[in-house]
Amino acid sequence: MIYNTPKNCVKNEPFDARTLILFTSFTSLCYISHMGFDSKYIRLKKAVKKLKKVIVAYSGGVDSTLLLKACIDVLGSDNVLALICSSPAYPESEIEEAKYLAGIIGAQYMVVKSSETEDADYMRNSIERCYYCKLHLFDIAEKIAKDKGFIHIL
């Protein structure tokens, strides 16, 4: 099931402390390089514009939140789906936080169960663990993209 912005979460409401920290942290990273945040964000939005209809593999972290925001700004909420994975590897509080942030941004989101903890390669906890986790995530995203008419998975 795809969810829209929760009723208790008003789009463009003032950021609370955790959201402000999230965006402040990213802005600080951008100022370390020669190109400021605004220039990088404009470049990101130009790249996103070409994609038309996307699923964003969304964790609620700094990177995926910025990407989700850019996609919503450029493509509109009807053309963007934030895909949040739920598994024993992710605390429920992180899933709730991701849903909350997606709501602030105005994104539709879907929470799906992932099964990376059933994969022996993932459970070995080797340096490739993230690869196996993403493999499961993108398998799920690919099926949803085909079913719901999304073109790209980010």
Short mmCIF file of N, CA and C in Angstrom, two decimals:
data_model
loop_
_atom_site.label_atom_id
_atom_site.label_comp_id
_atom_site.label_asym_id
_atom_site.label_seq_id
_atom_site.Cartn_x
_atom_site.Cartn_y
_atom_site.Cartn_z
N MET A 1 0.84 -1.17 0.00
CA MET A 1 0.00 0.00 0.00
C MET A 1 0.89 1.24 0.00
N ILE A 2 0.52 2.24 -0.79
CA ILE A 2 1.25 3.49 -0.86
C ILE A 2 0.56 4.50 0.04
N TYR A 3 1.35 5.19 0.85
CA TYR A 3 0.81 6.18 1.77
C TYR A 3 1.15 7.58 1.30
N ASN A 4 0.27 8.49 1.52
CA ASN A 4 0.53 9.90 1.28
C ASN A 4 0.95 10.54 2.60
N THR A 5 1.17 11.82 2.57
CA THR A 5 1.56 12.54 3.78
C THR A 5 0.56 12.26 4.89
N PRO A 6 1.03 11.81 6.05
CA PRO A 6 0.10 11.55 7.16
C PRO A 6 -0.65 12.82 7.56
N LYS A 7 -1.85 12.64 8.06
CA LYS A 7 -2.69 13.79 8.44
C LYS A 7 -2.03 14.62 9.54
N ASN A 8 -1.26 13.98 10.39
CA ASN A 8 -0.63 14.73 11.48
C ASN A 8 0.69 15.36 11.07
N CYS A 9 1.02 15.28 9.80
CA CYS A 9 2.28 15.83 9.30
C CYS A 9 1.96 16.79 8.17
N VAL A 10 2.07 18.06 8.43
CA VAL A 10 1.72 19.06 7.43
C VAL A 10 2.93 19.37 6.57
N LYS A 11 2.76 19.28 5.25
CA LYS A 11 3.84 19.59 4.33
C LYS A 11 4.29 21.03 4.57
N ASN A 12 5.59 21.24 4.51
CA ASN A 12 6.20 22.55 4.72
C ASN A 12 6.01 23.08 6.14
N GLU A 13 5.73 22.17 7.10
CA GLU A 13 5.69 22.62 8.48
C GLU A 13 7.10 22.98 8.92
N PRO A 14 7.26 23.79 9.95
CA PRO A 14 8.61 24.13 10.40
C PRO A 14 9.38 22.86 10.75
N PHE A 15 10.66 22.84 10.41
CA PHE A 15 11.46 21.67 10.71
C PHE A 15 11.66 21.54 12.21
N ASP A 16 11.60 20.31 12.70
CA ASP A 16 11.94 20.10 14.09
C ASP A 16 13.45 19.92 14.18
N ALA A 17 13.96 19.74 15.37
CA ALA A 17 15.41 19.70 15.58
C ALA A 17 16.08 18.59 14.78
N ARG A 18 15.47 17.40 14.74
CA ARG A 18 16.16 16.30 14.04
C ARG A 18 16.21 16.54 12.55
N THR A 19 15.19 17.17 11.96
CA THR A 19 15.21 17.48 10.54
C THR A 19 16.23 18.57 10.26
N LEU A 20 16.28 19.58 11.11
CA LEU A 20 17.23 20.67 10.94
C LEU A 20 18.65 20.13 10.99
N ILE A 21 18.93 19.23 11.91
CA ILE A 21 20.26 18.63 12.00
C ILE A 21 20.59 17.87 10.72
N LEU A 22 19.62 17.13 10.20
CA LEU A 22 19.82 16.36 8.98
C LEU A 22 20.25 17.27 7.83
N PHE A 23 19.50 18.34 7.59
CA PHE A 23 19.82 19.22 6.48
C PHE A 23 21.04 20.08 6.77
N THR A 24 21.25 20.49 8.00
CA THR A 24 22.42 21.28 8.36
C THR A 24 23.69 20.46 8.13
N SER A 25 23.65 19.18 8.46
CA SER A 25 24.82 18.31 8.28
C SER A 25 25.19 18.22 6.81
N PHE A 26 24.20 18.06 5.93
CA PHE A 26 24.50 17.95 4.51
C PHE A 26 25.04 19.27 3.98
N THR A 27 24.44 20.38 4.39
CA THR A 27 24.90 21.69 3.93
C THR A 27 26.35 21.91 4.34
N SER A 28 26.69 21.50 5.54
CA SER A 28 28.07 21.64 6.00
C SER A 28 29.03 20.84 5.14
N LEU A 29 28.63 19.65 4.73
CA LEU A 29 29.47 18.82 3.87
C LEU A 29 29.71 19.51 2.53
N CYS A 30 28.69 20.15 1.99
CA CYS A 30 28.82 20.81 0.70
C CYS A 30 29.81 21.97 0.75
N TYR A 31 29.86 22.68 1.86
CA TYR A 31 30.76 23.82 1.95
C TYR A 31 32.22 23.42 2.06
N ILE A 32 32.47 22.17 2.35
CA ILE A 32 33.85 21.69 2.40
C ILE A 32 34.47 21.73 1.01
N SER A 33 33.67 21.44 -0.02
CA SER A 33 34.17 21.42 -1.39
C SER A 33 34.11 22.83 -1.99
N HIS A 34 34.54 22.95 -3.24
CA HIS A 34 34.57 24.25 -3.92
C HIS A 34 33.18 24.69 -4.35
N MET A 35 32.26 23.78 -4.50
CA MET A 35 30.92 24.12 -4.97
C MET A 35 29.97 24.12 -3.79
N GLY A 36 29.21 25.16 -3.61
CA GLY A 36 28.28 25.27 -2.50
C GLY A 36 27.05 24.40 -2.70
N PHE A 37 26.24 24.35 -1.66
CA PHE A 37 25.04 23.52 -1.66
C PHE A 37 24.10 23.88 -2.80
N ASP A 38 23.85 25.17 -3.01
CA ASP A 38 22.90 25.59 -4.04
C ASP A 38 23.30 25.09 -5.42
N SER A 39 24.57 25.22 -5.77
CA SER A 39 25.05 24.76 -7.08
C SER A 39 24.89 23.25 -7.23
N LYS A 40 25.22 22.53 -6.19
CA LYS A 40 25.10 21.07 -6.25
C LYS A 40 23.63 20.65 -6.34
N TYR A 41 22.77 21.33 -5.61
CA TYR A 41 21.35 20.99 -5.62
C TYR A 41 20.74 21.27 -7.00
N ILE A 42 21.14 22.35 -7.63
CA ILE A 42 20.66 22.66 -8.98
C ILE A 42 21.11 21.57 -9.96
N ARG A 43 22.35 21.14 -9.86
CA ARG A 43 22.84 20.06 -10.73
C ARG A 43 22.07 18.77 -10.49
N LEU A 44 21.80 18.46 -9.23
CA LEU A 44 21.04 17.25 -8.91
C LEU A 44 19.64 17.33 -9.51
N LYS A 45 18.98 18.48 -9.38
CA LYS A 45 17.63 18.63 -9.91
C LYS A 45 17.62 18.50 -11.44
N LYS A 46 18.64 19.00 -12.12
CA LYS A 46 18.73 18.85 -13.58
C LYS A 46 18.85 17.39 -13.96
N ALA A 47 19.63 16.64 -13.21
CA ALA A 47 19.79 15.21 -13.49
C ALA A 47 18.48 14.46 -13.25
N VAL A 48 17.79 14.80 -12.18
CA VAL A 48 16.53 14.13 -11.82
C VAL A 48 15.44 14.41 -12.85
N LYS A 49 15.43 15.61 -13.41
CA LYS A 49 14.37 16.01 -14.34
C LYS A 49 14.25 15.05 -15.52
N LYS A 50 15.34 14.48 -15.94
CA LYS A 50 15.36 13.57 -17.09
C LYS A 50 14.69 12.23 -16.77
N LEU A 51 14.50 11.92 -15.51
CA LEU A 51 14.07 10.58 -15.10
C LEU A 51 12.55 10.36 -15.13
N LYS A 52 11.78 11.39 -15.04
CA LYS A 52 10.31 11.38 -15.17
C LYS A 52 9.54 10.72 -14.02
N LYS A 53 9.82 9.46 -13.70
CA LYS A 53 9.03 8.72 -12.69
C LYS A 53 9.97 7.75 -11.97
N VAL A 54 10.15 7.95 -10.65
CA VAL A 54 11.21 7.22 -9.93
C VAL A 54 10.74 6.62 -8.61
N ILE A 55 11.41 5.55 -8.26
CA ILE A 55 11.36 5.00 -6.90
C ILE A 55 12.69 5.37 -6.24
N VAL A 56 12.62 5.92 -5.05
CA VAL A 56 13.82 6.23 -4.29
C VAL A 56 13.94 5.21 -3.16
N ALA A 57 15.03 4.45 -3.16
CA ALA A 57 15.31 3.53 -2.05
C ALA A 57 15.62 4.44 -0.86
N TYR A 58 14.68 4.49 0.07
CA TYR A 58 14.70 5.53 1.08
C TYR A 58 14.92 4.98 2.48
N SER A 59 15.96 5.49 3.14
CA SER A 59 16.28 5.05 4.50
C SER A 59 15.94 6.10 5.55
N GLY A 60 15.77 7.34 5.11
CA GLY A 60 15.58 8.43 6.06
C GLY A 60 16.90 9.08 6.45
N GLY A 61 18.00 8.60 5.89
CA GLY A 61 19.31 9.20 6.15
C GLY A 61 19.51 10.46 5.32
N VAL A 62 20.63 11.11 5.52
CA VAL A 62 20.91 12.38 4.85
C VAL A 62 20.88 12.23 3.33
N ASP A 63 21.57 11.24 2.80
CA ASP A 63 21.68 11.10 1.35
C ASP A 63 20.33 10.83 0.69
N SER A 64 19.61 9.83 1.20
CA SER A 64 18.35 9.48 0.54
C SER A 64 17.28 10.53 0.79
N THR A 65 17.35 11.27 1.89
CA THR A 65 16.40 12.35 2.13
C THR A 65 16.63 13.50 1.16
N LEU A 66 17.87 13.85 0.93
CA LEU A 66 18.17 14.90 -0.04
C LEU A 66 17.72 14.46 -1.44
N LEU A 67 18.00 13.23 -1.81
CA LEU A 67 17.60 12.73 -3.12
C LEU A 67 16.07 12.72 -3.25
N LEU A 68 15.38 12.27 -2.23
CA LEU A 68 13.92 12.25 -2.25
C LEU A 68 13.37 13.67 -2.39
N LYS A 69 13.92 14.62 -1.65
CA LYS A 69 13.48 16.01 -1.73
C LYS A 69 13.68 16.57 -3.13
N ALA A 70 14.82 16.32 -3.73
CA ALA A 70 15.09 16.80 -5.09
C ALA A 70 14.09 16.19 -6.08
N CYS A 71 13.81 14.91 -5.94
CA CYS A 71 12.86 14.25 -6.84
C CYS A 71 11.46 14.84 -6.70
N ILE A 72 11.02 15.07 -5.47
CA ILE A 72 9.71 15.68 -5.23
C ILE A 72 9.67 17.09 -5.81
N ASP A 73 10.72 17.87 -5.58
CA ASP A 73 10.77 19.25 -6.08
C ASP A 73 10.66 19.30 -7.61
N VAL A 74 11.29 18.36 -8.28
CA VAL A 74 11.35 18.39 -9.74
C VAL A 74 10.20 17.63 -10.40
N LEU A 75 9.92 16.43 -9.91
CA LEU A 75 8.97 15.55 -10.59
C LEU A 75 7.56 15.61 -10.01
N GLY A 76 7.42 16.10 -8.80
CA GLY A 76 6.13 16.12 -8.12
C GLY A 76 5.85 14.80 -7.43
N SER A 77 5.02 14.84 -6.41
CA SER A 77 4.80 13.65 -5.57
C SER A 77 4.11 12.50 -6.31
N ASP A 78 3.39 12.78 -7.38
CA ASP A 78 2.73 11.70 -8.13
C ASP A 78 3.72 10.84 -8.91
N ASN A 79 4.91 11.35 -9.12
CA ASN A 79 5.91 10.64 -9.93
C ASN A 79 7.08 10.10 -9.11
N VAL A 80 6.94 10.12 -7.80
CA VAL A 80 8.02 9.68 -6.91
C VAL A 80 7.44 8.79 -5.83
N LEU A 81 8.12 7.69 -5.57
CA LEU A 81 7.73 6.79 -4.48
C LEU A 81 8.95 6.53 -3.61
N ALA A 82 8.85 6.82 -2.33
CA ALA A 82 9.91 6.51 -1.37
C ALA A 82 9.68 5.07 -0.91
N LEU A 83 10.64 4.21 -1.16
CA LEU A 83 10.54 2.79 -0.78
C LEU A 83 11.35 2.57 0.49
N ILE A 84 10.67 2.22 1.56
CA ILE A 84 11.29 2.02 2.87
C ILE A 84 11.24 0.52 3.16
N CYS A 85 12.38 -0.07 3.46
CA CYS A 85 12.42 -1.51 3.77
C CYS A 85 12.39 -1.74 5.26
N SER A 86 11.66 -2.76 5.63
CA SER A 86 11.54 -3.17 7.02
C SER A 86 12.10 -4.58 7.16
N SER A 87 12.95 -4.77 8.12
CA SER A 87 13.50 -6.10 8.39
C SER A 87 14.06 -6.09 9.81
N PRO A 88 14.42 -7.26 10.32
CA PRO A 88 15.02 -7.29 11.66
C PRO A 88 16.32 -6.47 11.76
N ALA A 89 16.92 -6.15 10.62
CA ALA A 89 18.17 -5.38 10.63
C ALA A 89 17.94 -3.89 10.89
N TYR A 90 16.70 -3.43 10.75
CA TYR A 90 16.39 -2.01 10.94
C TYR A 90 15.50 -1.82 12.15
N PRO A 91 15.91 -1.01 13.10
CA PRO A 91 15.04 -0.75 14.25
C PRO A 91 13.75 -0.06 13.80
N GLU A 92 12.65 -0.39 14.44
CA GLU A 92 11.36 0.21 14.11
C GLU A 92 11.41 1.73 14.21
N SER A 93 12.19 2.25 15.14
CA SER A 93 12.30 3.71 15.30
C SER A 93 12.87 4.37 14.04
N GLU A 94 13.79 3.70 13.35
CA GLU A 94 14.35 4.25 12.11
C GLU A 94 13.33 4.23 10.99
N ILE A 95 12.51 3.20 10.95
CA ILE A 95 11.45 3.14 9.93
C ILE A 95 10.43 4.24 10.19
N GLU A 96 10.06 4.45 11.44
CA GLU A 96 9.13 5.52 11.78
C GLU A 96 9.71 6.89 11.43
N GLU A 97 10.99 7.07 11.69
CA GLU A 97 11.66 8.33 11.35
C GLU A 97 11.65 8.56 9.85
N ALA A 98 11.91 7.51 9.07
CA ALA A 98 11.89 7.63 7.60
C ALA A 98 10.50 8.00 7.12
N LYS A 99 9.47 7.39 7.68
CA LYS A 99 8.09 7.71 7.31
C LYS A 99 7.77 9.16 7.66
N TYR A 100 8.21 9.59 8.82
CA TYR A 100 7.98 10.97 9.27
C TYR A 100 8.62 11.97 8.31
N LEU A 101 9.89 11.75 7.97
CA LEU A 101 10.60 12.66 7.07
C LEU A 101 10.00 12.65 5.68
N ALA A 102 9.61 11.47 5.19
CA ALA A 102 8.95 11.40 3.87
C ALA A 102 7.67 12.24 3.90
N GLY A 103 6.96 12.19 5.01
CA GLY A 103 5.74 12.98 5.15
C GLY A 103 6.00 14.47 5.13
N ILE A 104 7.06 14.91 5.78
CA ILE A 104 7.40 16.33 5.78
C ILE A 104 7.69 16.80 4.36
N ILE A 105 8.38 15.96 3.61
CA ILE A 105 8.74 16.31 2.24
C ILE A 105 7.52 16.27 1.32
N GLY A 106 6.50 15.54 1.70
CA GLY A 106 5.30 15.42 0.87
C GLY A 106 5.35 14.23 -0.06
N ALA A 107 6.17 13.24 0.28
CA ALA A 107 6.35 12.08 -0.59
C ALA A 107 5.33 10.98 -0.28
N GLN A 108 4.95 10.27 -1.32
CA GLN A 108 4.24 9.01 -1.13
C GLN A 108 5.31 8.00 -0.70
N TYR A 109 4.95 7.07 0.17
CA TYR A 109 5.93 6.07 0.56
C TYR A 109 5.26 4.71 0.69
N MET A 110 6.11 3.70 0.61
CA MET A 110 5.67 2.32 0.77
C MET A 110 6.68 1.63 1.67
N VAL A 111 6.19 0.93 2.67
CA VAL A 111 7.07 0.15 3.54
C VAL A 111 6.91 -1.31 3.14
N VAL A 112 8.03 -1.96 2.83
CA VAL A 112 8.00 -3.37 2.40
C VAL A 112 8.94 -4.18 3.28
N LYS A 113 8.62 -5.42 3.45
CA LYS A 113 9.49 -6.33 4.20
C LYS A 113 10.61 -6.80 3.28
N SER A 114 11.82 -6.77 3.78
CA SER A 114 12.96 -7.31 3.04
C SER A 114 13.49 -8.52 3.80
N SER A 115 14.21 -9.34 3.08
CA SER A 115 14.62 -10.62 3.66
C SER A 115 16.13 -10.84 3.67
N GLU A 116 16.88 -9.75 3.74
CA GLU A 116 18.34 -9.92 3.71
C GLU A 116 18.86 -10.75 4.88
N THR A 117 18.15 -10.74 6.02
CA THR A 117 18.61 -11.52 7.17
C THR A 117 18.43 -13.03 6.97
N GLU A 118 17.74 -13.41 5.91
CA GLU A 118 17.61 -14.83 5.56
C GLU A 118 18.68 -15.27 4.57
N ASP A 119 19.52 -14.35 4.15
CA ASP A 119 20.57 -14.61 3.17
C ASP A 119 21.87 -14.92 3.91
N ALA A 120 22.41 -16.10 3.68
CA ALA A 120 23.65 -16.52 4.35
C ALA A 120 24.81 -15.58 4.03
N ASP A 121 24.85 -15.06 2.79
CA ASP A 121 25.92 -14.13 2.41
C ASP A 121 25.85 -12.85 3.22
N TYR A 122 24.67 -12.34 3.44
CA TYR A 122 24.48 -11.14 4.26
C TYR A 122 24.84 -11.44 5.72
N MET A 123 24.38 -12.56 6.21
CA MET A 123 24.57 -12.90 7.62
C MET A 123 26.03 -13.21 7.98
N ARG A 124 26.87 -13.50 6.99
CA ARG A 124 28.30 -13.70 7.26
C ARG A 124 28.95 -12.41 7.77
N ASN A 125 28.27 -11.28 7.52
CA ASN A 125 28.74 -9.99 8.01
C ASN A 125 30.13 -9.62 7.47
N SER A 126 30.36 -9.98 6.22
CA SER A 126 31.64 -9.65 5.58
C SER A 126 31.60 -8.22 5.05
N ILE A 127 32.66 -7.80 4.42
CA ILE A 127 32.69 -6.45 3.87
C ILE A 127 31.69 -6.29 2.72
N GLU A 128 31.19 -7.38 2.16
CA GLU A 128 30.19 -7.33 1.09
C GLU A 128 28.75 -7.29 1.63
N ARG A 129 28.56 -7.21 2.93
CA ARG A 129 27.23 -7.25 3.52
C ARG A 129 26.31 -6.20 2.89
N CYS A 130 26.80 -5.00 2.70
CA CYS A 130 25.97 -3.93 2.12
C CYS A 130 25.55 -4.28 0.69
N TYR A 131 26.41 -4.93 -0.04
CA TYR A 131 26.07 -5.35 -1.40
C TYR A 131 24.86 -6.29 -1.36
N TYR A 132 24.89 -7.27 -0.48
CA TYR A 132 23.79 -8.25 -0.42
C TYR A 132 22.49 -7.60 0.06
N CYS A 133 22.61 -6.68 0.97
CA CYS A 133 21.42 -5.95 1.43
C CYS A 133 20.80 -5.17 0.28
N LYS A 134 21.63 -4.44 -0.47
CA LYS A 134 21.14 -3.66 -1.61
C LYS A 134 20.58 -4.56 -2.70
N LEU A 135 21.16 -5.72 -2.87
CA LEU A 135 20.66 -6.68 -3.86
C LEU A 135 19.21 -7.05 -3.55
N HIS A 136 18.91 -7.31 -2.30
CA HIS A 136 17.54 -7.63 -1.89
C HIS A 136 16.63 -6.41 -2.09
N LEU A 137 17.11 -5.26 -1.68
CA LEU A 137 16.33 -4.03 -1.79
C LEU A 137 15.96 -3.74 -3.25
N PHE A 138 16.92 -3.84 -4.14
CA PHE A 138 16.66 -3.51 -5.54
C PHE A 138 15.85 -4.58 -6.25
N ASP A 139 15.92 -5.83 -5.81
CA ASP A 139 15.01 -6.86 -6.33
C ASP A 139 13.57 -6.49 -6.01
N ILE A 140 13.32 -6.07 -4.79
CA ILE A 140 11.98 -5.64 -4.37
C ILE A 140 11.55 -4.41 -5.17
N ALA A 141 12.45 -3.44 -5.26
CA ALA A 141 12.13 -2.19 -5.97
C ALA A 141 11.82 -2.43 -7.43
N GLU A 142 12.54 -3.35 -8.05
CA GLU A 142 12.31 -3.65 -9.47
C GLU A 142 10.90 -4.22 -9.69
N LYS A 143 10.47 -5.10 -8.81
CA LYS A 143 9.12 -5.67 -8.93
C LYS A 143 8.05 -4.58 -8.75
N ILE A 144 8.25 -3.71 -7.79
CA ILE A 144 7.29 -2.64 -7.54
C ILE A 144 7.28 -1.66 -8.72
N ALA A 145 8.45 -1.35 -9.25
CA ALA A 145 8.54 -0.43 -10.40
C ALA A 145 7.74 -0.99 -11.58
N LYS A 146 7.91 -2.25 -11.87
CA LYS A 146 7.17 -2.86 -12.98
C LYS A 146 5.67 -2.85 -12.71
N ASP A 147 5.29 -3.18 -11.49
CA ASP A 147 3.88 -3.27 -11.13
C ASP A 147 3.19 -1.90 -11.13
N LYS A 148 3.90 -0.86 -10.72
CA LYS A 148 3.29 0.45 -10.53
C LYS A 148 3.66 1.47 -11.60
N GLY A 149 4.45 1.06 -12.59
CA GLY A 149 4.76 1.94 -13.72
C GLY A 149 5.86 2.96 -13.46
N PHE A 150 6.74 2.68 -12.52
CA PHE A 150 7.88 3.58 -12.31
C PHE A 150 8.99 3.17 -13.26
N ILE A 151 9.74 4.16 -13.72
CA ILE A 151 10.74 3.94 -14.77
C ILE A 151 12.12 3.67 -14.19
N HIS A 152 12.50 4.44 -13.18
CA HIS A 152 13.85 4.38 -12.64
C HIS A 152 13.82 4.09 -11.14
N ILE A 153 14.91 3.46 -10.67
CA ILE A 153 15.10 3.19 -9.25
C ILE A 153 16.39 3.87 -8.84
N LEU A 154 16.29 4.70 -7.83
CA LEU A 154 17.46 5.44 -7.34
C LEU A 154 17.80 4.98 -5.94
#
